[in-house]
mmCIF file with all atom_site columns, C-alpha atoms in Angstrom:
data_model
loop_
_atom_site.group_PDB
_atom_site.id
_atom_site.type_symbol
_atom_site.label_atom_id
_atom_site.label_alt_id
_atom_site.label_comp_id
_atom_site.label_asym_id
_atom_site.label_entity_id
_atom_site.label_seq_id
_atom_site.pdbx_PDB_ins_code
_atom_site.Cartn_x
_atom_site.Cartn_y
_atom_site.Cartn_z
_atom_site.occupancy
_atom_site.B_iso_or_equiv
_atom_site.pdbx_formal_charge
_atom_site.auth_seq_id
_atom_site.auth_comp_id
_atom_site.auth_asym_id
_atom_site.auth_atom_id
_atom_site.pdbx_PDB_model_num
ATOM 1   C CA . UNK U 1 1   ? -22.754 11.340  8.343   1.00 0.00 ? 5   UNK U CA 1
ATOM 2   C CA . UNK U 1 2   ? -18.859 10.840  9.602   1.00 0.00 ? 6   UNK U CA 1
ATOM 3   C CA . UNK U 1 3   ? -16.455 12.385  6.621   1.00 0.00 ? 7   UNK U CA 1
ATOM 4   C CA . UNK U 1 4   ? -13.367 10.429  6.698   1.00 0.00 ? 8   UNK U CA 1
ATOM 5   C CA . UNK U 1 5   ? -10.031 11.647  4.653   1.00 0.00 ? 9   UNK U CA 1
ATOM 6   C CA . UNK U 1 6   ? -6.816  9.299   3.706   1.00 0.00 ? 10  UNK U CA 1
ATOM 7   C CA . UNK U 1 7   ? -4.129  11.251  2.392   1.00 0.00 ? 11  UNK U CA 1
ATOM 8   C CA . UNK U 1 8   ? -1.546  10.748  0.473   1.00 0.00 ? 12  UNK U CA 1
ATOM 9   C CA . UNK U 1 9   ? -4.128  9.490   -2.386  1.00 0.00 ? 13  UNK U CA 1
ATOM 10  C CA . UNK U 1 10  ? -0.792  7.925   -3.969  1.00 0.00 ? 14  UNK U CA 1
ATOM 11  C CA . UNK U 1 11  ? 2.375   6.510   -2.731  1.00 0.00 ? 15  UNK U CA 1
ATOM 12  C CA . UNK U 1 12  ? 5.313   5.274   -4.755  1.00 0.00 ? 16  UNK U CA 1
ATOM 13  C CA . UNK U 1 13  ? 7.962   3.728   -2.340  1.00 0.00 ? 17  UNK U CA 1
ATOM 14  C CA . UNK U 1 14  ? 11.377  2.395   -3.286  1.00 0.00 ? 18  UNK U CA 1
ATOM 15  C CA . UNK U 1 15  ? 11.915  -0.915  -1.192  1.00 0.00 ? 19  UNK U CA 1
ATOM 16  C CA . UNK U 1 16  ? 13.298  -0.275  2.125   1.00 0.00 ? 20  UNK U CA 1
ATOM 17  C CA . UNK U 1 17  ? 11.554  3.202   2.401   1.00 0.00 ? 21  UNK U CA 1
ATOM 18  C CA . UNK U 1 18  ? 9.797   3.888   5.153   1.00 0.00 ? 22  UNK U CA 1
ATOM 19  C CA . UNK U 1 19  ? 6.019   5.896   4.741   1.00 0.00 ? 23  UNK U CA 1
ATOM 20  C CA . UNK U 1 20  ? 3.057   7.713   7.273   1.00 0.00 ? 24  UNK U CA 1
ATOM 21  C CA . UNK U 1 21  ? -0.014  7.307   5.532   1.00 0.00 ? 25  UNK U CA 1
ATOM 22  C CA . UNK U 1 22  ? -2.656  9.599   7.653   1.00 0.00 ? 26  UNK U CA 1
ATOM 23  C CA . UNK U 1 23  ? -6.156  9.280   8.206   1.00 0.00 ? 27  UNK U CA 1
ATOM 24  C CA . UNK U 1 24  ? -8.686  11.963  9.715   1.00 0.00 ? 28  UNK U CA 1
ATOM 25  C CA . UNK U 1 25  ? -11.848 12.142  10.733  1.00 0.00 ? 29  UNK U CA 1
ATOM 26  C CA . UNK U 1 26  ? -14.728 14.613  11.187  1.00 0.00 ? 30  UNK U CA 1
ATOM 27  C CA . UNK U 1 27  ? -16.738 13.339  14.638  1.00 0.00 ? 31  UNK U CA 1
ATOM 28  C CA . UNK U 1 28  ? -15.941 10.804  16.963  1.00 0.00 ? 32  UNK U CA 1
ATOM 29  C CA . UNK U 1 29  ? -15.572 7.467   16.913  1.00 0.00 ? 33  UNK U CA 1
ATOM 30  C CA . UNK U 1 30  ? -16.273 4.175   18.289  1.00 0.00 ? 34  UNK U CA 1
ATOM 31  C CA . UNK U 1 31  ? -13.979 2.115   16.564  1.00 0.00 ? 35  UNK U CA 1
ATOM 32  C CA . UNK U 1 32  ? -11.265 3.156   13.731  1.00 0.00 ? 36  UNK U CA 1
ATOM 33  C CA . UNK U 1 33  ? -9.749  0.397   11.913  1.00 0.00 ? 37  UNK U CA 1
ATOM 34  C CA . UNK U 1 34  ? -7.023  0.148   9.165   1.00 0.00 ? 38  UNK U CA 1
ATOM 35  C CA . UNK U 1 35  ? -7.041  -2.542  6.305   1.00 0.00 ? 39  UNK U CA 1
ATOM 36  C CA . UNK U 1 36  ? -4.426  -3.738  3.437   1.00 0.00 ? 40  UNK U CA 1
ATOM 37  C CA . UNK U 1 37  ? -6.557  -4.424  0.288   1.00 0.00 ? 41  UNK U CA 1
ATOM 38  C CA . UNK U 1 38  ? -4.896  -6.933  -1.590  1.00 0.00 ? 42  UNK U CA 1
ATOM 39  C CA . UNK U 1 39  ? -4.549  -7.092  -5.488  1.00 0.00 ? 43  UNK U CA 1
ATOM 40  C CA . UNK U 1 40  ? -7.756  -9.963  -4.898  1.00 0.00 ? 44  UNK U CA 1
ATOM 41  C CA . UNK U 1 41  ? -9.655  -7.497  -3.371  1.00 0.00 ? 45  UNK U CA 1
ATOM 42  C CA . UNK U 1 42  ? -9.114  -9.306  -0.231  1.00 0.00 ? 46  UNK U CA 1
ATOM 43  C CA . UNK U 1 43  ? -9.763  -6.811  3.471   1.00 0.00 ? 47  UNK U CA 1
ATOM 44  C CA . UNK U 1 44  ? -6.755  -7.638  5.295   1.00 0.00 ? 48  UNK U CA 1
ATOM 45  C CA . UNK U 1 45  ? -7.625  -6.602  9.069   1.00 0.00 ? 49  UNK U CA 1
ATOM 46  C CA . UNK U 1 46  ? -4.056  -4.894  10.373  1.00 0.00 ? 50  UNK U CA 1
ATOM 47  C CA . UNK U 1 47  ? -5.107  -3.021  13.505  1.00 0.00 ? 51  UNK U CA 1
ATOM 48  C CA . UNK U 1 48  ? -8.159  -2.305  15.439  1.00 0.00 ? 52  UNK U CA 1
ATOM 49  C CA . UNK U 1 49  ? -6.899  1.509   17.329  1.00 0.00 ? 53  UNK U CA 1
ATOM 50  C CA . UNK U 1 50  ? -9.773  3.533   18.406  1.00 0.00 ? 54  UNK U CA 1
ATOM 51  C CA . UNK U 1 51  ? -7.098  4.972   20.404  1.00 0.00 ? 55  UNK U CA 1
ATOM 52  C CA . UNK U 1 52  ? -3.647  4.592   21.130  1.00 0.00 ? 56  UNK U CA 1
ATOM 53  C CA . UNK U 1 53  ? -0.408  3.009   19.750  1.00 0.00 ? 57  UNK U CA 1
ATOM 54  C CA . UNK U 1 54  ? 0.060   -0.738  18.724  1.00 0.00 ? 58  UNK U CA 1
ATOM 55  C CA . UNK U 1 55  ? 2.665   -2.244  16.508  1.00 0.00 ? 59  UNK U CA 1
ATOM 56  C CA . UNK U 1 56  ? 2.825   -5.490  14.478  1.00 0.00 ? 60  UNK U CA 1
ATOM 57  C CA . UNK U 1 57  ? 6.184   -6.422  12.558  1.00 0.00 ? 61  UNK U CA 1
ATOM 58  C CA . UNK U 1 58  ? 7.154   -3.336  10.409  1.00 0.00 ? 62  UNK U CA 1
ATOM 59  C CA . UNK U 1 59  ? 3.745   -1.820  10.699  1.00 0.00 ? 63  UNK U CA 1
ATOM 60  C CA . UNK U 1 60  ? 2.344   0.239   13.431  1.00 0.00 ? 64  UNK U CA 1
ATOM 61  C CA . UNK U 1 61  ? -0.352  2.480   13.892  1.00 0.00 ? 65  UNK U CA 1
ATOM 62  C CA . UNK U 1 62  ? -1.234  5.721   16.809  1.00 0.00 ? 66  UNK U CA 1
ATOM 63  C CA . UNK U 1 63  ? -4.998  6.897   17.061  1.00 0.00 ? 67  UNK U CA 1
ATOM 64  C CA . UNK U 1 64  ? -5.183  10.462  18.771  1.00 0.00 ? 68  UNK U CA 1
ATOM 65  C CA . UNK U 1 65  ? -9.089  10.692  19.182  1.00 0.00 ? 69  UNK U CA 1
ATOM 66  C CA . UNK U 1 66  ? -9.153  13.838  20.541  1.00 0.00 ? 70  UNK U CA 1
ATOM 67  C CA . UNK U 1 67  ? -7.390  15.297  17.660  1.00 0.00 ? 71  UNK U CA 1
ATOM 68  C CA . UNK U 1 68  ? -9.340  12.931  15.185  1.00 0.00 ? 72  UNK U CA 1
ATOM 69  C CA . UNK U 1 69  ? -6.679  11.435  13.266  1.00 0.00 ? 73  UNK U CA 1
ATOM 70  C CA . UNK U 1 70  ? -5.060  7.923   13.006  1.00 0.00 ? 74  UNK U CA 1
ATOM 71  C CA . UNK U 1 71  ? -1.144  7.410   11.647  1.00 0.00 ? 75  UNK U CA 1
ATOM 72  C CA . UNK U 1 72  ? -0.257  4.141   9.760   1.00 0.00 ? 76  UNK U CA 1
ATOM 73  C CA . UNK U 1 73  ? 3.537   3.714   9.806   1.00 0.00 ? 77  UNK U CA 1
ATOM 74  C CA . UNK U 1 74  ? 5.170   0.900   6.981   1.00 0.00 ? 78  UNK U CA 1
ATOM 75  C CA . UNK U 1 75  ? 9.142   1.152   7.746   1.00 0.00 ? 79  UNK U CA 1
ATOM 76  C CA . UNK U 1 76  ? 11.481  -0.887  5.562   1.00 0.00 ? 80  UNK U CA 1
ATOM 77  C CA . UNK U 1 77  ? 8.880   -1.342  3.002   1.00 0.00 ? 81  UNK U CA 1
ATOM 78  C CA . UNK U 1 78  ? 8.474   -4.555  1.000   1.00 0.00 ? 82  UNK U CA 1
ATOM 79  C CA . UNK U 1 79  ? 6.813   -5.327  -2.493  1.00 0.00 ? 83  UNK U CA 1
ATOM 80  C CA . UNK U 1 80  ? 4.458   -7.113  -0.919  1.00 0.00 ? 84  UNK U CA 1
ATOM 81  C CA . UNK U 1 81  ? 3.233   -3.822  0.902   1.00 0.00 ? 85  UNK U CA 1
ATOM 82  C CA . UNK U 1 82  ? 1.681   -2.914  -2.058  1.00 0.00 ? 86  UNK U CA 1
ATOM 83  C CA . UNK U 1 83  ? -2.196  -2.108  -2.517  1.00 0.00 ? 87  UNK U CA 1
ATOM 84  C CA . UNK U 1 84  ? -4.542  -0.110  -1.312  1.00 0.00 ? 88  UNK U CA 1
ATOM 85  C CA . UNK U 1 85  ? -4.819  1.139   2.380   1.00 0.00 ? 89  UNK U CA 1
ATOM 86  C CA . UNK U 1 86  ? -8.185  1.787   4.249   1.00 0.00 ? 90  UNK U CA 1
ATOM 87  C CA . UNK U 1 87  ? -8.706  3.957   7.206   1.00 0.00 ? 91  UNK U CA 1
ATOM 88  C CA . UNK U 1 88  ? -12.443 2.702   8.591   1.00 0.00 ? 92  UNK U CA 1
ATOM 89  C CA . UNK U 1 89  ? -14.107 4.420   11.199  1.00 0.00 ? 93  UNK U CA 1
ATOM 90  C CA . UNK U 1 90  ? -17.069 3.451   13.512  1.00 0.00 ? 94  UNK U CA 1
ATOM 91  C CA . UNK U 1 91  ? -19.429 5.593   15.599  1.00 0.00 ? 95  UNK U CA 1
ATOM 92  C CA . UNK U 1 92  ? -22.232 4.054   18.292  1.00 0.00 ? 96  UNK U CA 1
ATOM 93  C CA . UNK U 1 93  ? -25.746 3.701   16.603  1.00 0.00 ? 97  UNK U CA 1
ATOM 94  C CA . UNK U 1 94  ? -28.914 3.238   17.767  1.00 0.00 ? 98  UNK U CA 1
ATOM 95  C CA . UNK U 1 95  ? -30.108 0.829   20.546  1.00 0.00 ? 99  UNK U CA 1
ATOM 96  C CA . UNK U 1 96  ? -29.762 -2.669  18.971  1.00 0.00 ? 100 UNK U CA 1
ATOM 97  C CA . UNK U 1 97  ? -25.459 -1.730  19.130  1.00 0.00 ? 101 UNK U CA 1
ATOM 98  C CA . UNK U 1 98  ? -24.643 -2.154  15.654  1.00 0.00 ? 102 UNK U CA 1
ATOM 99  C CA . UNK U 1 99  ? -22.497 0.875   16.044  1.00 0.00 ? 103 UNK U CA 1
ATOM 100 C CA . UNK U 1 100 ? -19.831 -0.977  13.934  1.00 0.00 ? 104 UNK U CA 1
ATOM 101 C CA . UNK U 1 101 ? -21.333 -0.139  10.691  1.00 0.00 ? 105 UNK U CA 1
ATOM 102 C CA . UNK U 1 102 ? -18.173 1.626   8.838   1.00 0.00 ? 106 UNK U CA 1
ATOM 103 C CA . UNK U 1 103 ? -17.352 4.586   6.909   1.00 0.00 ? 107 UNK U CA 1
ATOM 104 C CA . UNK U 1 104 ? -14.613 4.046   4.826   1.00 0.00 ? 108 UNK U CA 1
ATOM 105 C CA . UNK U 1 105 ? -12.001 6.808   3.592   1.00 0.00 ? 109 UNK U CA 1
ATOM 106 C CA . UNK U 1 106 ? -11.093 6.793   0.084   1.00 0.00 ? 110 UNK U CA 1
ATOM 107 C CA . UNK U 1 107 ? -7.806  4.882   0.830   1.00 0.00 ? 111 UNK U CA 1
ATOM 108 C CA . UNK U 1 108 ? -4.040  5.552   0.008   1.00 0.00 ? 112 UNK U CA 1
ATOM 109 C CA . UNK U 1 109 ? -2.690  3.467   -3.034  1.00 0.00 ? 113 UNK U CA 1
ATOM 110 C CA . UNK U 1 110 ? 0.713   2.348   -2.316  1.00 0.00 ? 114 UNK U CA 1
ATOM 111 C CA . UNK U 1 111 ? 3.310   1.132   -5.044  1.00 0.00 ? 115 UNK U CA 1
ATOM 112 C CA . UNK U 1 112 ? 6.534   -0.352  -3.538  1.00 0.00 ? 116 UNK U CA 1
ATOM 113 C CA . UNK U 1 113 ? 9.332   -0.493  -6.699  1.00 0.00 ? 117 UNK U CA 1
ATOM 114 C CA . UNK U 1 114 ? 11.619  -3.259  -5.771  1.00 0.00 ? 118 UNK U CA 1
ATOM 115 C CA . UNK L 2 1   ? -8.937  -14.508 14.015  1.00 0.00 ? 14  UNK L CA 1
ATOM 116 C CA . UNK L 2 2   ? -12.353 -14.402 13.243  1.00 0.00 ? 15  UNK L CA 1
ATOM 117 C CA . UNK L 2 3   ? -12.985 -15.776 9.427   1.00 0.00 ? 16  UNK L CA 1
ATOM 118 C CA . UNK L 2 4   ? -15.766 -14.662 6.957   1.00 0.00 ? 17  UNK L CA 1
ATOM 119 C CA . UNK L 2 5   ? -16.588 -16.845 3.972   1.00 0.00 ? 18  UNK L CA 1
ATOM 120 C CA . UNK L 2 6   ? -18.255 -15.498 0.584   1.00 0.00 ? 19  UNK L CA 1
ATOM 121 C CA . UNK L 2 7   ? -19.650 -17.582 -2.335  1.00 0.00 ? 20  UNK L CA 1
ATOM 122 C CA . UNK L 2 8   ? -19.343 -17.361 -5.219  1.00 0.00 ? 21  UNK L CA 1
ATOM 123 C CA . UNK L 2 9   ? -16.114 -15.635 -5.718  1.00 0.00 ? 22  UNK L CA 1
ATOM 124 C CA . UNK L 2 10  ? -16.734 -13.966 -8.994  1.00 0.00 ? 23  UNK L CA 1
ATOM 125 C CA . UNK L 2 11  ? -20.084 -14.315 -11.309 1.00 0.00 ? 24  UNK L CA 1
ATOM 126 C CA . UNK L 2 12  ? -21.009 -13.391 -14.714 1.00 0.00 ? 25  UNK L CA 1
ATOM 127 C CA . UNK L 2 13  ? -24.916 -13.190 -15.429 1.00 0.00 ? 26  UNK L CA 1
ATOM 128 C CA . UNK L 2 14  ? -26.515 -11.885 -18.417 1.00 0.00 ? 27  UNK L CA 1
ATOM 129 C CA . UNK L 2 15  ? -29.134 -8.909  -18.039 1.00 0.00 ? 28  UNK L CA 1
ATOM 130 C CA . UNK L 2 16  ? -32.655 -9.667  -16.068 1.00 0.00 ? 29  UNK L CA 1
ATOM 131 C CA . UNK L 2 17  ? -31.152 -12.186 -14.337 1.00 0.00 ? 30  UNK L CA 1
ATOM 132 C CA . UNK L 2 18  ? -31.137 -12.583 -10.170 1.00 0.00 ? 31  UNK L CA 1
ATOM 133 C CA . UNK L 2 19  ? -28.142 -12.997 -8.617  1.00 0.00 ? 32  UNK L CA 1
ATOM 134 C CA . UNK L 2 20  ? -27.277 -14.803 -4.665  1.00 0.00 ? 33  UNK L CA 1
ATOM 135 C CA . UNK L 2 21  ? -24.263 -14.247 -2.764  1.00 0.00 ? 34  UNK L CA 1
ATOM 136 C CA . UNK L 2 22  ? -23.755 -15.752 0.520   1.00 0.00 ? 35  UNK L CA 1
ATOM 137 C CA . UNK L 2 23  ? -21.752 -14.299 3.361   1.00 0.00 ? 36  UNK L CA 1
ATOM 138 C CA . UNK L 2 24  ? -20.845 -16.977 5.892   1.00 0.00 ? 37  UNK L CA 1
ATOM 139 C CA . UNK L 2 25  ? -19.118 -16.137 9.524   1.00 0.00 ? 38  UNK L CA 1
ATOM 140 C CA . UNK L 2 26  ? -17.391 -19.818 9.955   1.00 0.00 ? 39  UNK L CA 1
ATOM 141 C CA . UNK L 2 27  ? -15.918 -19.488 13.339  1.00 0.00 ? 40  UNK L CA 1
ATOM 142 C CA . UNK L 2 28  ? -18.163 -17.223 15.197  1.00 0.00 ? 41  UNK L CA 1
ATOM 143 C CA . UNK L 2 29  ? -22.054 -16.009 15.077  1.00 0.00 ? 42  UNK L CA 1
ATOM 144 C CA . UNK L 2 30  ? -23.083 -12.838 13.566  1.00 0.00 ? 43  UNK L CA 1
ATOM 145 C CA . UNK L 2 31  ? -26.419 -10.675 14.446  1.00 0.00 ? 44  UNK L CA 1
ATOM 146 C CA . UNK L 2 32  ? -25.431 -8.138  12.329  1.00 0.00 ? 45  UNK L CA 1
ATOM 147 C CA . UNK L 2 33  ? -23.513 -8.591  9.009   1.00 0.00 ? 46  UNK L CA 1
ATOM 148 C CA . UNK L 2 34  ? -23.365 -5.385  6.567   1.00 0.00 ? 47  UNK L CA 1
ATOM 149 C CA . UNK L 2 35  ? -22.984 -5.496  2.601   1.00 0.00 ? 48  UNK L CA 1
ATOM 150 C CA . UNK L 2 36  ? -20.513 -3.142  0.908   1.00 0.00 ? 49  UNK L CA 1
ATOM 151 C CA . UNK L 2 37  ? -19.841 -2.598  -2.932  1.00 0.00 ? 50  UNK L CA 1
ATOM 152 C CA . UNK L 2 38  ? -16.869 -1.342  -4.454  1.00 0.00 ? 51  UNK L CA 1
ATOM 153 C CA . UNK L 2 39  ? -16.169 -0.073  -8.125  1.00 0.00 ? 52  UNK L CA 1
ATOM 154 C CA . UNK L 2 40  ? -13.141 0.092   -9.639  1.00 0.00 ? 53  UNK L CA 1
ATOM 155 C CA . UNK L 2 41  ? -10.251 2.152   -8.258  1.00 0.00 ? 54  UNK L CA 1
ATOM 156 C CA . UNK L 2 42  ? -12.729 2.963   -5.550  1.00 0.00 ? 55  UNK L CA 1
ATOM 157 C CA . UNK L 2 43  ? -13.723 2.931   -1.501  1.00 0.00 ? 56  UNK L CA 1
ATOM 158 C CA . UNK L 2 44  ? -16.232 0.685   -0.123  1.00 0.00 ? 57  UNK L CA 1
ATOM 159 C CA . UNK L 2 45  ? -19.474 2.270   0.343   1.00 0.00 ? 58  UNK L CA 1
ATOM 160 C CA . UNK L 2 46  ? -22.011 0.677   3.031   1.00 0.00 ? 59  UNK L CA 1
ATOM 161 C CA . UNK L 2 47  ? -25.574 -0.596  1.214   1.00 0.00 ? 60  UNK L CA 1
ATOM 162 C CA . UNK L 2 48  ? -27.292 -2.396  3.683   1.00 0.00 ? 61  UNK L CA 1
ATOM 163 C CA . UNK L 2 49  ? -26.893 -3.610  7.181   1.00 0.00 ? 62  UNK L CA 1
ATOM 164 C CA . UNK L 2 50  ? -28.251 -7.336  8.149   1.00 0.00 ? 63  UNK L CA 1
ATOM 165 C CA . UNK L 2 51  ? -29.619 -8.259  11.236  1.00 0.00 ? 64  UNK L CA 1
ATOM 166 C CA . UNK L 2 52  ? -30.471 -11.757 11.659  1.00 0.00 ? 65  UNK L CA 1
ATOM 167 C CA . UNK L 2 53  ? -34.282 -12.526 12.127  1.00 0.00 ? 66  UNK L CA 1
ATOM 168 C CA . UNK L 2 54  ? -35.757 -8.835  11.136  1.00 0.00 ? 67  UNK L CA 1
ATOM 169 C CA . UNK L 2 55  ? -35.142 -6.832  7.874   1.00 0.00 ? 68  UNK L CA 1
ATOM 170 C CA . UNK L 2 56  ? -32.408 -5.059  6.732   1.00 0.00 ? 69  UNK L CA 1
ATOM 171 C CA . UNK L 2 57  ? -31.873 -1.416  6.863   1.00 0.00 ? 70  UNK L CA 1
ATOM 172 C CA . UNK L 2 58  ? -30.857 0.113   3.611   1.00 0.00 ? 71  UNK L CA 1
ATOM 173 C CA . UNK L 2 59  ? -28.766 3.383   3.191   1.00 0.00 ? 72  UNK L CA 1
ATOM 174 C CA . UNK L 2 60  ? -30.118 6.238   1.235   1.00 0.00 ? 73  UNK L CA 1
ATOM 175 C CA . UNK L 2 61  ? -30.170 5.734   -2.615  1.00 0.00 ? 74  UNK L CA 1
ATOM 176 C CA . UNK L 2 62  ? -29.875 1.280   -2.205  1.00 0.00 ? 75  UNK L CA 1
ATOM 177 C CA . UNK L 2 63  ? -33.397 0.011   -3.720  1.00 0.00 ? 76  UNK L CA 1
ATOM 178 C CA . UNK L 2 64  ? -33.957 -2.617  -1.335  1.00 0.00 ? 77  UNK L CA 1
ATOM 179 C CA . UNK L 2 65  ? -36.779 -4.506  -3.881  1.00 0.00 ? 78  UNK L CA 1
ATOM 180 C CA . UNK L 2 66  ? -33.545 -4.689  -6.023  1.00 0.00 ? 79  UNK L CA 1
ATOM 181 C CA . UNK L 2 67  ? -30.641 -5.966  -3.432  1.00 0.00 ? 80  UNK L CA 1
ATOM 182 C CA . UNK L 2 68  ? -32.419 -8.338  -1.157  1.00 0.00 ? 81  UNK L CA 1
ATOM 183 C CA . UNK L 2 69  ? -31.051 -9.627  2.166   1.00 0.00 ? 82  UNK L CA 1
ATOM 184 C CA . UNK L 2 70  ? -31.979 -12.155 4.152   1.00 0.00 ? 83  UNK L CA 1
ATOM 185 C CA . UNK L 2 71  ? -30.381 -13.129 7.239   1.00 0.00 ? 84  UNK L CA 1
ATOM 186 C CA . UNK L 2 72  ? -31.422 -16.516 7.763   1.00 0.00 ? 85  UNK L CA 1
ATOM 187 C CA . UNK L 2 73  ? -29.377 -17.613 10.520  1.00 0.00 ? 86  UNK L CA 1
ATOM 188 C CA . UNK L 2 74  ? -26.294 -16.192 13.300  1.00 0.00 ? 87  UNK L CA 1
ATOM 189 C CA . UNK L 2 75  ? -24.070 -17.500 10.562  1.00 0.00 ? 88  UNK L CA 1
ATOM 190 C CA . UNK L 2 76  ? -25.507 -16.796 6.826   1.00 0.00 ? 89  UNK L CA 1
ATOM 191 C CA . UNK L 2 77  ? -26.885 -13.682 5.331   1.00 0.00 ? 90  UNK L CA 1
ATOM 192 C CA . UNK L 2 78  ? -27.617 -13.348 1.556   1.00 0.00 ? 91  UNK L CA 1
ATOM 193 C CA . UNK L 2 79  ? -27.850 -10.704 -0.899  1.00 0.00 ? 92  UNK L CA 1
ATOM 194 C CA . UNK L 2 80  ? -29.813 -11.279 -3.879  1.00 0.00 ? 93  UNK L CA 1
ATOM 195 C CA . UNK L 2 81  ? -29.446 -8.492  -6.831  1.00 0.00 ? 94  UNK L CA 1
ATOM 196 C CA . UNK L 2 82  ? -32.656 -8.806  -8.972  1.00 0.00 ? 95  UNK L CA 1
ATOM 197 C CA . UNK L 2 83  ? -32.910 -8.440  -12.548 1.00 0.00 ? 96  UNK L CA 1
ATOM 198 C CA . UNK L 2 84  ? -29.372 -7.182  -12.857 1.00 0.00 ? 97  UNK L CA 1
ATOM 199 C CA . UNK L 2 85  ? -28.186 -4.526  -15.575 1.00 0.00 ? 98  UNK L CA 1
ATOM 200 C CA . UNK L 2 86  ? -24.772 -4.403  -16.720 1.00 0.00 ? 99  UNK L CA 1
ATOM 201 C CA . UNK L 2 87  ? -24.491 -1.229  -13.722 1.00 0.00 ? 100 UNK L CA 1
ATOM 202 C CA . UNK L 2 88  ? -24.843 -3.653  -11.108 1.00 0.00 ? 101 UNK L CA 1
ATOM 203 C CA . UNK L 2 89  ? -20.962 -4.993  -11.901 1.00 0.00 ? 102 UNK L CA 1
ATOM 204 C CA . UNK L 2 90  ? -18.877 -4.624  -8.994  1.00 0.00 ? 103 UNK L CA 1
ATOM 205 C CA . UNK L 2 91  ? -17.346 -5.612  -6.181  1.00 0.00 ? 104 UNK L CA 1
ATOM 206 C CA . UNK L 2 92  ? -19.649 -7.131  -3.252  1.00 0.00 ? 105 UNK L CA 1
ATOM 207 C CA . UNK L 2 93  ? -17.924 -7.730  0.060   1.00 0.00 ? 106 UNK L CA 1
ATOM 208 C CA . UNK L 2 94  ? -19.750 -8.173  3.463   1.00 0.00 ? 107 UNK L CA 1
ATOM 209 C CA . UNK L 2 95  ? -18.403 -8.230  6.840   1.00 0.00 ? 108 UNK L CA 1
ATOM 210 C CA . UNK L 2 96  ? -19.771 -9.469  10.256  1.00 0.00 ? 109 UNK L CA 1
ATOM 211 C CA . UNK L 2 97  ? -18.518 -8.705  14.150  1.00 0.00 ? 110 UNK L CA 1
ATOM 212 C CA . UNK L 2 98  ? -18.312 -10.684 16.890  1.00 0.00 ? 111 UNK L CA 1
ATOM 213 C CA . UNK L 2 99  ? -21.233 -8.609  18.606  1.00 0.00 ? 112 UNK L CA 1
ATOM 214 C CA . UNK L 2 100 ? -19.143 -7.618  21.174  1.00 0.00 ? 113 UNK L CA 1
ATOM 215 C CA . UNK L 2 101 ? -19.549 -3.729  21.620  1.00 0.00 ? 114 UNK L CA 1
ATOM 216 C CA . UNK L 2 102 ? -17.369 -1.793  19.290  1.00 0.00 ? 115 UNK L CA 1
ATOM 217 C CA . UNK L 2 103 ? -15.537 -4.431  18.458  1.00 0.00 ? 116 UNK L CA 1
ATOM 218 C CA . UNK L 2 104 ? -13.405 -4.926  14.939  1.00 0.00 ? 117 UNK L CA 1
ATOM 219 C CA . UNK L 2 105 ? -15.135 -5.939  11.768  1.00 0.00 ? 118 UNK L CA 1
ATOM 220 C CA . UNK L 2 106 ? -13.725 -8.595  9.614   1.00 0.00 ? 119 UNK L CA 1
ATOM 221 C CA . UNK L 2 107 ? -14.473 -8.901  5.936   1.00 0.00 ? 120 UNK L CA 1
ATOM 222 C CA . UNK L 2 108 ? -14.896 -11.730 3.246   1.00 0.00 ? 121 UNK L CA 1
ATOM 223 C CA . UNK L 2 109 ? -13.021 -12.060 0.393   1.00 0.00 ? 122 UNK L CA 1
ATOM 224 C CA . UNK L 2 110 ? -15.528 -10.428 -1.804  1.00 0.00 ? 123 UNK L CA 1
ATOM 225 C CA . UNK L 2 111 ? -17.724 -11.696 -4.992  1.00 0.00 ? 124 UNK L CA 1
ATOM 226 C CA . UNK L 2 112 ? -16.769 -9.977  -8.208  1.00 0.00 ? 125 UNK L CA 1
ATOM 227 C CA . UNK L 2 113 ? -20.353 -9.720  -10.172 1.00 0.00 ? 126 UNK L CA 1
ATOM 228 C CA . UNK L 2 114 ? -20.364 -9.041  -14.061 1.00 0.00 ? 127 UNK L CA 1
ATOM 229 C CA . UNK L 2 115 ? -23.589 -8.294  -15.922 1.00 0.00 ? 128 UNK L CA 1
ATOM 230 C CA . UNK L 2 116 ? -23.381 -8.544  -19.436 1.00 0.00 ? 129 UNK L CA 1
#
C-alpha cells in the first residue's frame, strides 16, 4: 500500500516562530488532507489539498502532486497550535467510489512554548 | 462543515464484555464510513470500511468476528467490540464523507475504550 512519511516527528517552537511540516507519499493520490489532533483526540480538518496552495489565517498548505509531497506552514505560532499534525492521503479504490479511505502519516508532534 | 458524532466519548468495561460504539453523520448522509484505531502516541490505523446495506470490509489483521460493524442507515454506523480484552483498550475514531468523489473526510471526536 501507499506509504506516508511526515517530518519532523517532533518540533518545539517558541511562540511567534514560523515552521514548515512536510508530508511525503509514495504514489499518486486523489485526496490529501491535513489535520490537527487536539489534546482531547479530536481531529480538526485543516486543509483538503490534493494539489495547489491554500491559506487559512496563519496556516497555509501546498501540495506538489507530481513530486508527491505536501507542506504545511504555520506562521506566528501560538501555544494553542500545540498538538499533533497529521497528513493523510487517499487513492481511488474500487468501483463503489470508496476512494476516501485515508492512510495516515506518523504525525508531527508540535509543542509551542510561551 | 459536516459534523460527525460518536457515542460514548469514553467507556470502561470489564474483560469479556462487549461494547458498542455509535458513529453518526449529523447533517449529511454517508454511504460509507470508516473506523480507525489509535494507540497512545501513534498514528491512526484503518480497521474497516463500513458500507450502508452491505457487509463491512476489514483491513488485514483485523478480526471481523471481534469487531462487528453494522451500517444500519445512511447516518449511523456501529462498532461492537465483542469479548473485550485489555489489549483492545484504545482510541476508536470514525469518519465519514459526503459521498462526493474524492471529497474530504470528517472525523468524529473519538471513543476512548479501557478494558479492565
